[in-house]
Short mmCIF file of N, CA and C in Angstrom, two decimals:
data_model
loop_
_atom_site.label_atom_id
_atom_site.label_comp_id
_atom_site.label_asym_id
_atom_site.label_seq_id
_atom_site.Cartn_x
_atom_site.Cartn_y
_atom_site.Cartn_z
N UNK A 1 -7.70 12.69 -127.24
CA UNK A 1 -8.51 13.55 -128.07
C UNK A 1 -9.88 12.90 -128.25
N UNK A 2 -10.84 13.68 -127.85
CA UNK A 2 -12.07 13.40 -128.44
C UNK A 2 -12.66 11.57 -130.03
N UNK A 3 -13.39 11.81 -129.79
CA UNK A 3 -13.73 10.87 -131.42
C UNK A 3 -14.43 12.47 -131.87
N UNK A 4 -14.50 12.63 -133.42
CA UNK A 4 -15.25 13.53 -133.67
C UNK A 4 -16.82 13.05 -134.09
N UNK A 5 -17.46 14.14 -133.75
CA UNK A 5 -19.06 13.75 -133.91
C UNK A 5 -19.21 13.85 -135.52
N UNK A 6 -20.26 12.61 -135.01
CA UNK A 6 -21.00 12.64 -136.80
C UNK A 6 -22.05 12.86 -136.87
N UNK A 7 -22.89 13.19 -137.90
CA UNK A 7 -24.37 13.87 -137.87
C UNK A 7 -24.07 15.63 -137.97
N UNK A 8 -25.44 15.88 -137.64
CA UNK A 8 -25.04 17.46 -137.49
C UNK A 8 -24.57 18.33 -136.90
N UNK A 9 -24.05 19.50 -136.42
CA UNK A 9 -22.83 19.57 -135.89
C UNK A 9 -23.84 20.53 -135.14
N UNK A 10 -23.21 21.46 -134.44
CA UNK A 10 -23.89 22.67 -133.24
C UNK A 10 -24.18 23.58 -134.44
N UNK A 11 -25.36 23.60 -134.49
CA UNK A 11 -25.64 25.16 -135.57
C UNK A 11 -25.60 25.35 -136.77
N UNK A 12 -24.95 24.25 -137.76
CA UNK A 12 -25.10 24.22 -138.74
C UNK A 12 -23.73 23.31 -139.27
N UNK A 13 -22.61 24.30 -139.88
CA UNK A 13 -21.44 23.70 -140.42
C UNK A 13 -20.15 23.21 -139.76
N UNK A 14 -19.46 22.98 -139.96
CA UNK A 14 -17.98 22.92 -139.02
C UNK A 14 -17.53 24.30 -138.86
N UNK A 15 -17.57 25.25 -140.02
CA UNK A 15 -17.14 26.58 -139.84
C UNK A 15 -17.66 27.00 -138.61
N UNK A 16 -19.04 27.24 -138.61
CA UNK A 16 -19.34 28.08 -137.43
C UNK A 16 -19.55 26.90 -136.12
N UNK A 17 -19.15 26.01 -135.90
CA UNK A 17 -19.22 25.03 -135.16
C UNK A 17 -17.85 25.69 -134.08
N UNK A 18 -16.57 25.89 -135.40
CA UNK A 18 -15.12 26.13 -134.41
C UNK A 18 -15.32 27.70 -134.04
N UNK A 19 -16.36 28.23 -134.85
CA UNK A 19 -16.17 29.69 -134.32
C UNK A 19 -17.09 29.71 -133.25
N UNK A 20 -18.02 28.86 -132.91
CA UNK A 20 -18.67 28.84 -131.73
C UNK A 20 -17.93 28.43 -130.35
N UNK A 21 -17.69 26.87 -130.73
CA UNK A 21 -16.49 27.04 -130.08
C UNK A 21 -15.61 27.60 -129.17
N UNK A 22 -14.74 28.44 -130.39
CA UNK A 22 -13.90 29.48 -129.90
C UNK A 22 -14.33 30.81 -128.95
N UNK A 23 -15.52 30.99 -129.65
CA UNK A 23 -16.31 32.49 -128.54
C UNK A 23 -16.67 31.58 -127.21
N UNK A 24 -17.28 30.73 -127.49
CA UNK A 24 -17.44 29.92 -125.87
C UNK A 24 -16.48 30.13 -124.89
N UNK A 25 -15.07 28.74 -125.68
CA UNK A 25 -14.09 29.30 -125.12
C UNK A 25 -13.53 30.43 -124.35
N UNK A 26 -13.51 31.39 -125.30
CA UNK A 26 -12.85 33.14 -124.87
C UNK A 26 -13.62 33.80 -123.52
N UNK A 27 -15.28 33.66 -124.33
CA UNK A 27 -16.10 34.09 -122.49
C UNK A 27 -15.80 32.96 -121.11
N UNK A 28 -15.54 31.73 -121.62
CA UNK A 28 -15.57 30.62 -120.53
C UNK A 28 -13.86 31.63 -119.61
N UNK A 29 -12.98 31.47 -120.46
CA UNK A 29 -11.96 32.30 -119.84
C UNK A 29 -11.98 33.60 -119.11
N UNK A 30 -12.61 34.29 -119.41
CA UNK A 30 -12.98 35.94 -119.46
C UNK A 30 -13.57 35.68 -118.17
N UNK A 31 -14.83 35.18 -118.15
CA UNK A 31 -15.55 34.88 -116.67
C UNK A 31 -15.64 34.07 -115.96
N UNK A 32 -15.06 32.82 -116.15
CA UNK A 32 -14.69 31.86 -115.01
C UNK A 32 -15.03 30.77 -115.30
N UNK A 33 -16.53 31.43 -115.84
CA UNK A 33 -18.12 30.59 -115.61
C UNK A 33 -19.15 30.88 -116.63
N UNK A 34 -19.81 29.76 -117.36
CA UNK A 34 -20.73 30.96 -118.46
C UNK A 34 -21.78 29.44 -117.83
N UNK A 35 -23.34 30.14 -118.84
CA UNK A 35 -24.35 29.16 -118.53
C UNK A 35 -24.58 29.02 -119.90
N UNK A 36 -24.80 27.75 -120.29
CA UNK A 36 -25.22 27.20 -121.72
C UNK A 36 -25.84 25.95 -121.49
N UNK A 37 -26.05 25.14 -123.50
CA UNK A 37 -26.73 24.38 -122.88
C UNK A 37 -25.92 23.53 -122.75
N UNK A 38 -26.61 22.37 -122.51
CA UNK A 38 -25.30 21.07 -121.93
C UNK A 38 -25.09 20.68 -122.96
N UNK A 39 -25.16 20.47 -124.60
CA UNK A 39 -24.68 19.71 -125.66
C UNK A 39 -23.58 20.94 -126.00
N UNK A 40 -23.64 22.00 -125.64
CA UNK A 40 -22.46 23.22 -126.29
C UNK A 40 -21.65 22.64 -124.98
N UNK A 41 -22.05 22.74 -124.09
CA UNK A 41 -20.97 22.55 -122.61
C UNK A 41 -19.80 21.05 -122.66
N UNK A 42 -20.95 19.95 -123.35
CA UNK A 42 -20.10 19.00 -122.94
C UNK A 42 -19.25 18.97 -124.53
N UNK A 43 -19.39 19.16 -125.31
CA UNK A 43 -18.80 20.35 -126.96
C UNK A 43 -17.73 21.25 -126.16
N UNK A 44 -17.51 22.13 -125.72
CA UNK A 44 -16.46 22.70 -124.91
C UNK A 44 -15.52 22.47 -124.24
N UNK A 45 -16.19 21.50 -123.45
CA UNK A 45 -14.91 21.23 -122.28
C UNK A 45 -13.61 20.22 -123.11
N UNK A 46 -13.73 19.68 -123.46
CA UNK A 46 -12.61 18.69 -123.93
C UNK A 46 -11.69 19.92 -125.23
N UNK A 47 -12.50 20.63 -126.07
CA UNK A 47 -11.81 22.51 -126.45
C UNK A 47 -11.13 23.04 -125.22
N UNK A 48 -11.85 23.48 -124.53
CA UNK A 48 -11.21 24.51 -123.29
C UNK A 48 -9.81 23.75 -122.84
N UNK A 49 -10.44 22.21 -122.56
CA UNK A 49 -9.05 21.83 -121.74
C UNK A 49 -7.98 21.52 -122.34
N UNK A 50 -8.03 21.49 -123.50
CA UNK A 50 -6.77 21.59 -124.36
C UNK A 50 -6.12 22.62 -124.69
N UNK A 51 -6.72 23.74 -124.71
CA UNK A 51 -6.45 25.10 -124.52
C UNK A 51 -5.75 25.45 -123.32
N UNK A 52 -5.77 25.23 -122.42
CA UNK A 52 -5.76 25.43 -121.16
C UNK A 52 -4.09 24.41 -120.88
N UNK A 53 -4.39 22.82 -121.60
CA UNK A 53 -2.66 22.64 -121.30
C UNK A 53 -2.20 23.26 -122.60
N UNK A 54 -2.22 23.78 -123.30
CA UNK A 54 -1.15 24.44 -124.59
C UNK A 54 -0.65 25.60 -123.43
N UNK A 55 -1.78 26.56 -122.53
CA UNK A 55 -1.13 27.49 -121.49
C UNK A 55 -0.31 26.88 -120.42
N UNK A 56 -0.27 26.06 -119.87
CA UNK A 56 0.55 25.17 -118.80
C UNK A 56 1.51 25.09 -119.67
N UNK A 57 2.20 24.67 -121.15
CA UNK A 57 3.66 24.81 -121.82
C UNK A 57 3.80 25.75 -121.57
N UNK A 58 3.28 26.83 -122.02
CA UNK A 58 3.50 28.57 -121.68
C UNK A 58 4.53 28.86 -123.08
N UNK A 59 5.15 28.11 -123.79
CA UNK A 59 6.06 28.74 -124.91
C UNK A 59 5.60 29.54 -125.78
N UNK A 60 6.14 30.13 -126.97
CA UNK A 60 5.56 31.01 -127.85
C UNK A 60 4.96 29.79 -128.67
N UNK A 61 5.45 28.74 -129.18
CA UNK A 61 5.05 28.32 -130.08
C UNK A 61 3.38 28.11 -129.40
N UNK A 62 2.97 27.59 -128.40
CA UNK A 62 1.96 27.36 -127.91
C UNK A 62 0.94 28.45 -127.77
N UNK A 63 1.48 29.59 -127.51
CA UNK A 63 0.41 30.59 -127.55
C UNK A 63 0.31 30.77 -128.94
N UNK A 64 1.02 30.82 -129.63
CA UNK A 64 0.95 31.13 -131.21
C UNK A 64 -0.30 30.35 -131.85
N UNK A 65 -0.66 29.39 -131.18
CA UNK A 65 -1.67 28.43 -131.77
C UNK A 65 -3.00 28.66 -130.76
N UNK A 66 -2.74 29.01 -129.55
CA UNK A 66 -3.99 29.35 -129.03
C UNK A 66 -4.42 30.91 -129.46
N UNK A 67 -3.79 31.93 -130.14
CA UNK A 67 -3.89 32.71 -130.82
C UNK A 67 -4.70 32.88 -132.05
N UNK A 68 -4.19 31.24 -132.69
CA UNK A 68 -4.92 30.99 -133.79
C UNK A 68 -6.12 30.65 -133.77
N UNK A 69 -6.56 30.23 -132.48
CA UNK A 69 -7.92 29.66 -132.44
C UNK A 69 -8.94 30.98 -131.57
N UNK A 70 -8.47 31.55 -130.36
CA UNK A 70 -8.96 32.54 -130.02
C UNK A 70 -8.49 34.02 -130.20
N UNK A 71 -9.21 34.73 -130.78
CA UNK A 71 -8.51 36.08 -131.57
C UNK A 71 -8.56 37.30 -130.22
N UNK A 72 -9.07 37.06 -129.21
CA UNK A 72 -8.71 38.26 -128.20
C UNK A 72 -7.80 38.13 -127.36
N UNK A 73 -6.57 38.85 -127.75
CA UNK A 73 -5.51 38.63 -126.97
C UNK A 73 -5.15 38.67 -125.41
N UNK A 74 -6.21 39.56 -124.98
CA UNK A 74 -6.68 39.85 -123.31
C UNK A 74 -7.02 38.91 -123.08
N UNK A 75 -7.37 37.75 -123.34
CA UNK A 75 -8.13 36.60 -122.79
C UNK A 75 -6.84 35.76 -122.82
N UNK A 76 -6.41 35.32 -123.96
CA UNK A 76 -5.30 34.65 -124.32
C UNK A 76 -4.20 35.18 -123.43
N UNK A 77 -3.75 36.42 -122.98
CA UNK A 77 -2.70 36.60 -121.84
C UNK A 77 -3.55 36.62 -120.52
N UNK A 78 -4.51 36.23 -120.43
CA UNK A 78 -5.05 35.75 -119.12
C UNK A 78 -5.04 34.44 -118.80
N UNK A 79 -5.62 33.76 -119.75
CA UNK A 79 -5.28 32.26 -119.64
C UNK A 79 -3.62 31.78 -119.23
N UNK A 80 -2.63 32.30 -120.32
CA UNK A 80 -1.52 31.89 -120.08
C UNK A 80 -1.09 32.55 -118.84
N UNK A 81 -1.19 33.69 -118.45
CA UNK A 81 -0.75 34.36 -116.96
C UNK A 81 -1.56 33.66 -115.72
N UNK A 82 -2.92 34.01 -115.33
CA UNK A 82 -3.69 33.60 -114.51
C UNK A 82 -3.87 32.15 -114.50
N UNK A 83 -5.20 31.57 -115.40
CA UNK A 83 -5.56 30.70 -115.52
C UNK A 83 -4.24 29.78 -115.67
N UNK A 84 -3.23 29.69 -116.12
CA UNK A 84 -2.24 28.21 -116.61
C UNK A 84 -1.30 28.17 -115.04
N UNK A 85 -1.34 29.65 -114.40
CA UNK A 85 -0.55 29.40 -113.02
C UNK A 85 -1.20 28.43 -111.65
N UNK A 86 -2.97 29.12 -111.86
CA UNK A 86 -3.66 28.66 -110.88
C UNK A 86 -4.08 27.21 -111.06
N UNK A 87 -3.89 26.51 -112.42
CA UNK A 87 -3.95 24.93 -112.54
C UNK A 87 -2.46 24.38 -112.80
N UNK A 88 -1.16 25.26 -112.51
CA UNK A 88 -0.18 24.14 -113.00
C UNK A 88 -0.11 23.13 -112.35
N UNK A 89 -0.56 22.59 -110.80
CA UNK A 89 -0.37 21.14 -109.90
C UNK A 89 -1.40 20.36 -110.60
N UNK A 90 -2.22 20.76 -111.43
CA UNK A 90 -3.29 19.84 -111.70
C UNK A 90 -3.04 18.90 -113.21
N UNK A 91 -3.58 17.64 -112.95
CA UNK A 91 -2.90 16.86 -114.39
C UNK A 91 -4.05 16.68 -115.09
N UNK A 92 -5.26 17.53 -115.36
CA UNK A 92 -6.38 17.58 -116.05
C UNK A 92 -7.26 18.01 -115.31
N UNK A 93 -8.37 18.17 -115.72
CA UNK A 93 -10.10 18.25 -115.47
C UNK A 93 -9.98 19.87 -114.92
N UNK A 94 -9.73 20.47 -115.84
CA UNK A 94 -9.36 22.01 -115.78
C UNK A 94 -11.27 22.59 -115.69
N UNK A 95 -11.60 21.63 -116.28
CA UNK A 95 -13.51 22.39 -116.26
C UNK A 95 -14.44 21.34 -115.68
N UNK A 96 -15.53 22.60 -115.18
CA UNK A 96 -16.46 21.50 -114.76
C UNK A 96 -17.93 21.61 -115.13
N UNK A 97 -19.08 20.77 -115.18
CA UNK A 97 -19.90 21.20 -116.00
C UNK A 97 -21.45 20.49 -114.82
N UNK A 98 -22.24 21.44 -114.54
CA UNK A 98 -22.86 21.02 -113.78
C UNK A 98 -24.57 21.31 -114.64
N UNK A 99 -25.40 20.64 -114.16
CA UNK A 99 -26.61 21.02 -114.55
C UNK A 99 -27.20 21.78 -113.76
N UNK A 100 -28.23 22.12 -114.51
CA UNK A 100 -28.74 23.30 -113.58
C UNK A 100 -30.46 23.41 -114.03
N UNK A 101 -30.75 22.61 -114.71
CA UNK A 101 -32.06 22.53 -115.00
C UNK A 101 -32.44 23.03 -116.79
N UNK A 102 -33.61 22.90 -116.86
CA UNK A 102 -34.22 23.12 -117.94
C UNK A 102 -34.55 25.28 -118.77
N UNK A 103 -34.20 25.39 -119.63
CA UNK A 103 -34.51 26.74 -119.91
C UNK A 103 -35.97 27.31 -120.30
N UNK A 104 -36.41 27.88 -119.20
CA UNK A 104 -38.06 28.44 -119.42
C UNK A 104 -38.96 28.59 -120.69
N UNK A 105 -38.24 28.98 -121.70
CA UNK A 105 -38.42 29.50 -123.00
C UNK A 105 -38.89 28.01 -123.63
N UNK A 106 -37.45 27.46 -124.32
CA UNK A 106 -38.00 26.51 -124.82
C UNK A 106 -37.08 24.82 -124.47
N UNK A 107 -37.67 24.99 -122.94
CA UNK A 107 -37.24 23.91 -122.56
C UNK A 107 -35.64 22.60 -122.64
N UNK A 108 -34.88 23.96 -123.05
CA UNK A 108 -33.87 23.24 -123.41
C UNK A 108 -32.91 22.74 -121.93
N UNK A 109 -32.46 21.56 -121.80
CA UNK A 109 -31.84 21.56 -120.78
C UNK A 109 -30.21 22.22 -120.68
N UNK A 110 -30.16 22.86 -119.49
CA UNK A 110 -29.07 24.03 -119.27
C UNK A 110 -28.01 23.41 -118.37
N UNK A 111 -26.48 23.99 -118.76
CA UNK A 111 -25.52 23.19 -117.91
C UNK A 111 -24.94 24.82 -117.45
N UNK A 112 -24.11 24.40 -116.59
CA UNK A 112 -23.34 25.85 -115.97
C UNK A 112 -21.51 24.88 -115.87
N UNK A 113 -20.78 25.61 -116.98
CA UNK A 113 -19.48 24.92 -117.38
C UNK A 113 -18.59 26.45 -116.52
N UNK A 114 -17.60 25.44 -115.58
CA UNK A 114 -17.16 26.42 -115.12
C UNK A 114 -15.01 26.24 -114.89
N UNK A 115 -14.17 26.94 -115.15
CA UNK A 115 -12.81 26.27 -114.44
C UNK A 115 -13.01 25.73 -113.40
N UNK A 116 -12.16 25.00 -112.77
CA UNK A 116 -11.73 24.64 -111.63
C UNK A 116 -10.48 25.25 -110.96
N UNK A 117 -10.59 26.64 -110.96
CA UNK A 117 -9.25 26.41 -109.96
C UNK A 117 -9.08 26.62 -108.61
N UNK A 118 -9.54 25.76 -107.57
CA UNK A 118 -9.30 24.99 -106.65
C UNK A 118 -8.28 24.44 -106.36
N UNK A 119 -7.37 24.92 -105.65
CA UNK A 119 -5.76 23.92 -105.71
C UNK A 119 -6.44 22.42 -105.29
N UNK A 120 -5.54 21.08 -106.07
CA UNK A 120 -6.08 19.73 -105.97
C UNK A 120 -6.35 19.86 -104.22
N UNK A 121 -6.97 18.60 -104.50
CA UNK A 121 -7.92 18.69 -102.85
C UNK A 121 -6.59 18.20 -101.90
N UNK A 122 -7.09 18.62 -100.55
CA UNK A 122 -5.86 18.23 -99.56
C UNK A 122 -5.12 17.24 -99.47
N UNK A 123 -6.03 15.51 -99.63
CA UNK A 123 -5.77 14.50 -99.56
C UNK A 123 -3.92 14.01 -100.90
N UNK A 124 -4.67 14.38 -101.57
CA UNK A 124 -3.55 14.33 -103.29
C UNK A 124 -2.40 15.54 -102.86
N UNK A 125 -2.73 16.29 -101.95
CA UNK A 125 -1.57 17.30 -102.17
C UNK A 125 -0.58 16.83 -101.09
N UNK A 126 -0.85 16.21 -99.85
CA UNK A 126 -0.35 15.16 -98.92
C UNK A 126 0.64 14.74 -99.53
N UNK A 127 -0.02 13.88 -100.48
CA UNK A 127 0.38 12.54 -101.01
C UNK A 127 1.47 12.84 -101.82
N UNK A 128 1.02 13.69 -102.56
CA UNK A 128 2.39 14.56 -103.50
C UNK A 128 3.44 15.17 -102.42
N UNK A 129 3.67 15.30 -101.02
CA UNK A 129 4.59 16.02 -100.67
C UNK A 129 4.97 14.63 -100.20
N UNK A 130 4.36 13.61 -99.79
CA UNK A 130 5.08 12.27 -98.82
C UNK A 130 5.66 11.74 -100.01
N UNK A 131 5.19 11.75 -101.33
CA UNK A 131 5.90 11.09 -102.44
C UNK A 131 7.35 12.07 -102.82
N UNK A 132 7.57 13.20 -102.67
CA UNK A 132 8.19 14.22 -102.82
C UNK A 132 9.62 14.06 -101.46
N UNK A 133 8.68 14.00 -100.68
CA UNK A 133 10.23 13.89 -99.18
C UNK A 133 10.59 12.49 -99.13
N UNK A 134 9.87 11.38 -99.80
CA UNK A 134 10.81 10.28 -99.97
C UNK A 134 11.44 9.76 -100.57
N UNK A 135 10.94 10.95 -101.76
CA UNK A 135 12.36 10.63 -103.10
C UNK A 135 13.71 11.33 -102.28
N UNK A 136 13.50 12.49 -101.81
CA UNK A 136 14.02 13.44 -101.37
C UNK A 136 15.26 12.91 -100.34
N UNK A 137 14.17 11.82 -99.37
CA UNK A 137 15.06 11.15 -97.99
C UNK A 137 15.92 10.28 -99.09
N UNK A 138 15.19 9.60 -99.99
CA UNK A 138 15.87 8.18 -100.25
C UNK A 138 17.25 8.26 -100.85
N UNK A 139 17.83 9.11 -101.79
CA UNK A 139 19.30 9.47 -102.23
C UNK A 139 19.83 9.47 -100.75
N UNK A 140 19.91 10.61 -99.93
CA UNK A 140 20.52 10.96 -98.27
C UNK A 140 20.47 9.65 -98.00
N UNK A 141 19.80 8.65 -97.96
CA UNK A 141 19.57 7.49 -97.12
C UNK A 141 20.72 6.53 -97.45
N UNK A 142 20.46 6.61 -98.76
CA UNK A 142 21.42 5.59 -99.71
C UNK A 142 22.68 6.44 -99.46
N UNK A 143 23.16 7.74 -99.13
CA UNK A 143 24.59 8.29 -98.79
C UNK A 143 24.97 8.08 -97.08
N UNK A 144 24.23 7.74 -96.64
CA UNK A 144 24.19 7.48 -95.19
C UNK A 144 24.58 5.45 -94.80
N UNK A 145 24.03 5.19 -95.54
CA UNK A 145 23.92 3.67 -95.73
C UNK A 145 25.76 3.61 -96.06
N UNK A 146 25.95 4.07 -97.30
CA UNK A 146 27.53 4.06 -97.76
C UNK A 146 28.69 4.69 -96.92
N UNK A 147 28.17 5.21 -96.35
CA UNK A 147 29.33 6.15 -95.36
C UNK A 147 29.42 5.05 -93.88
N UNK A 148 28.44 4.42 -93.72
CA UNK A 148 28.04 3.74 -92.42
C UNK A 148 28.70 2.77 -93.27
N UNK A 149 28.83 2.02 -93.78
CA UNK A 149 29.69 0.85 -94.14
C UNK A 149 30.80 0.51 -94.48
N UNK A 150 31.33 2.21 -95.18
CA UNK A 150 32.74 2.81 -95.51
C UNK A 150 33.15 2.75 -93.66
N UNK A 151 32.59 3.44 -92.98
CA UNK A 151 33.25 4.00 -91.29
C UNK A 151 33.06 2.30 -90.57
N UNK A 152 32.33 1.63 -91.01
CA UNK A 152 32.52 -0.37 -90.25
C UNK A 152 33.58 -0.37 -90.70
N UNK A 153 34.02 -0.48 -92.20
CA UNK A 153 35.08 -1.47 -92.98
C UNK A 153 35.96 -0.39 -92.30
N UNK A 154 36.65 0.92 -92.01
CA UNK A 154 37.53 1.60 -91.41
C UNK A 154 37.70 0.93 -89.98
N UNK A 155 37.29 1.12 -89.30
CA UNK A 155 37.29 1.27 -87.79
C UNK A 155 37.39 -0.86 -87.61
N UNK A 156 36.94 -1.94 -88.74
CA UNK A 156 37.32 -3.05 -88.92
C UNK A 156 38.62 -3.08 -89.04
N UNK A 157 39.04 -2.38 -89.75
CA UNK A 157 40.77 -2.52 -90.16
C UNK A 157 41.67 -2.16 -89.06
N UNK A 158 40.83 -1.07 -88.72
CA UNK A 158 42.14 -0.43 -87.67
C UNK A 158 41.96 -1.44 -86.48
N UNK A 159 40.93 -2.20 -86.25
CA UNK A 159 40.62 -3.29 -85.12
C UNK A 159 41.44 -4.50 -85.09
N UNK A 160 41.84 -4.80 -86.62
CA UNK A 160 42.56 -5.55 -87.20
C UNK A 160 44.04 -5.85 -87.44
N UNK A 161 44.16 -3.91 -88.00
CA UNK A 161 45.85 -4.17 -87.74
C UNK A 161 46.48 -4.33 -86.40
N UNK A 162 45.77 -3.46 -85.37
CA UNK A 162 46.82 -4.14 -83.64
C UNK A 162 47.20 -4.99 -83.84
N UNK A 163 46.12 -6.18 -83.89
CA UNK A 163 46.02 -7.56 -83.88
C UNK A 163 46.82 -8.24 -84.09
N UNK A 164 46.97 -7.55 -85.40
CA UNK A 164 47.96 -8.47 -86.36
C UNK A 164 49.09 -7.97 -86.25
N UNK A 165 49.50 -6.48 -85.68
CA UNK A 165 50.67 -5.74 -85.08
C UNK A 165 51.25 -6.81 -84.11
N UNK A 166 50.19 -6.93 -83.21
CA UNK A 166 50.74 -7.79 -81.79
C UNK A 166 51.19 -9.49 -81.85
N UNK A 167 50.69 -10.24 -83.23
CA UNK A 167 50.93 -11.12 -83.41
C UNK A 167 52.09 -11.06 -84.20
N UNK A 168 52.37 -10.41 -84.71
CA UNK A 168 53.81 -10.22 -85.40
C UNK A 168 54.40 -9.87 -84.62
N UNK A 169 54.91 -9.16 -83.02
CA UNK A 169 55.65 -9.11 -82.34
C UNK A 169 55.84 -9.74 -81.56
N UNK A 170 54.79 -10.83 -81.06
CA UNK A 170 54.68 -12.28 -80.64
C UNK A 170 55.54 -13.16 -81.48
N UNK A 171 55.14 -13.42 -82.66
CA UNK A 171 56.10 -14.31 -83.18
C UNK A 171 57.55 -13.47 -83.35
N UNK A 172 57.95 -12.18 -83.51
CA UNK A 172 59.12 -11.81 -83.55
C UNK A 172 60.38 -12.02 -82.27
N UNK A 173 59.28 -11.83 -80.94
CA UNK A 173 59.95 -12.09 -79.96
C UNK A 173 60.47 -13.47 -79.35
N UNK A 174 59.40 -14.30 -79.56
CA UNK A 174 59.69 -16.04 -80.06
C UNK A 174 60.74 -16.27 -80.27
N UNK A 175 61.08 -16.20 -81.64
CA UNK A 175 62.81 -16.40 -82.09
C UNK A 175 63.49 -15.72 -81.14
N UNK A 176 63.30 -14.44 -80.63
CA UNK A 176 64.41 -13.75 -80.19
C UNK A 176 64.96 -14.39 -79.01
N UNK A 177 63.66 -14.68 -78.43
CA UNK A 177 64.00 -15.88 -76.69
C UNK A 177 64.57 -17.07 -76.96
N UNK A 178 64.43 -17.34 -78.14
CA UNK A 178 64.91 -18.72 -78.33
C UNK A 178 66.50 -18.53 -78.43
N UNK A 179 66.51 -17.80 -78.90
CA UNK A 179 68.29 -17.48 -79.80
C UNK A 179 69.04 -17.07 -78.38
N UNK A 180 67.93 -16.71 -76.73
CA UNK A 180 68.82 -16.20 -75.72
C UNK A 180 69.16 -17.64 -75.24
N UNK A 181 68.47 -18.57 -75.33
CA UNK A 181 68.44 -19.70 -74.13
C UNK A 181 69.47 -20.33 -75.09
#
């Protein structure tokens, strides 16, 4: 979680700070992509993306609280439908916040805060399936390993009893020659 800021807040109070906030939020959802300035943007994103995993739980209790914070429910069943499906492989950085220069008027510098949903890049998604088929191989491996040592110690024994079949009829026949002569 964030540290919270001290000094003055976006606009005036904390009240309209979370209700700013929250409308940010709701359009950031609604359109993908909004343009603001970069002190509301980088103010947002660490909001949005917490918003965003309460939708990745997907439970009621979780929407119940992103409910509480954003009041349009079309947005809120977009996030949890759309938006929480198209980032579930991802383990953060649900937004991204780019600059984009200064605003004509009165020079304020402007960011463009946008989702990410990009399935993770190729390299990580690799990596997640080679980490995935070798959990996958490694149980089979370890049942393959045990069966291969169960079928030695078998096929040992049965190598074993002849052996010891034929040496017991060796020594049985012993006495028996003896007892002819």
């Amino acid at each position: 979680m964030p540290t919270p800021t001290k000094g003055p807040r976006l606009g005036g109070g904390p009240a309209h700070e979370r209700l700013m906030l929250a409308n940010l939020a709701a359009a950031l959802f609604e359109h993908k992509r909004i343009t603001t300035t970069v002190t509301k943007a980088k103010r947002l994103k660490p909001y949005a993306e917490r918003l965003v995993t309460f939708a990745k739980r997907g439970d009621l209790a979780s929407r119940r609280r992103v409910l509480g914070l954003i009041s349009d429910k079309g947005v809120v069943h977009e996030l949890f439908t759309d938006i929480a499906g198209a980032v579930a492989n991802r383990d953060g950085g649900y937004t991204r916040i780019t600059k984009i220069g200064n605003r004509k008027g009165d020079n304020a510098p402007m960011a463009v805060i946008e989702l990410v949903l990009e399935p993770v890049s190729p390299k990580q998604a690799v990596v997640a399936e080679a980490t995935a088929a070798a959990a996958k191989a490694a149980p089979a491996a370890e049942e393959e390993v045990v069966e291969t040592e169960a079928a030695e110690a078998e096929t040992a024994e049965t190598e074993e009893a002849p052996a010891a079949e034929a040496e017991a009829a060796e020594t049985e026949e012993a006495p028996a020659a003896e007892d002819k002569k």
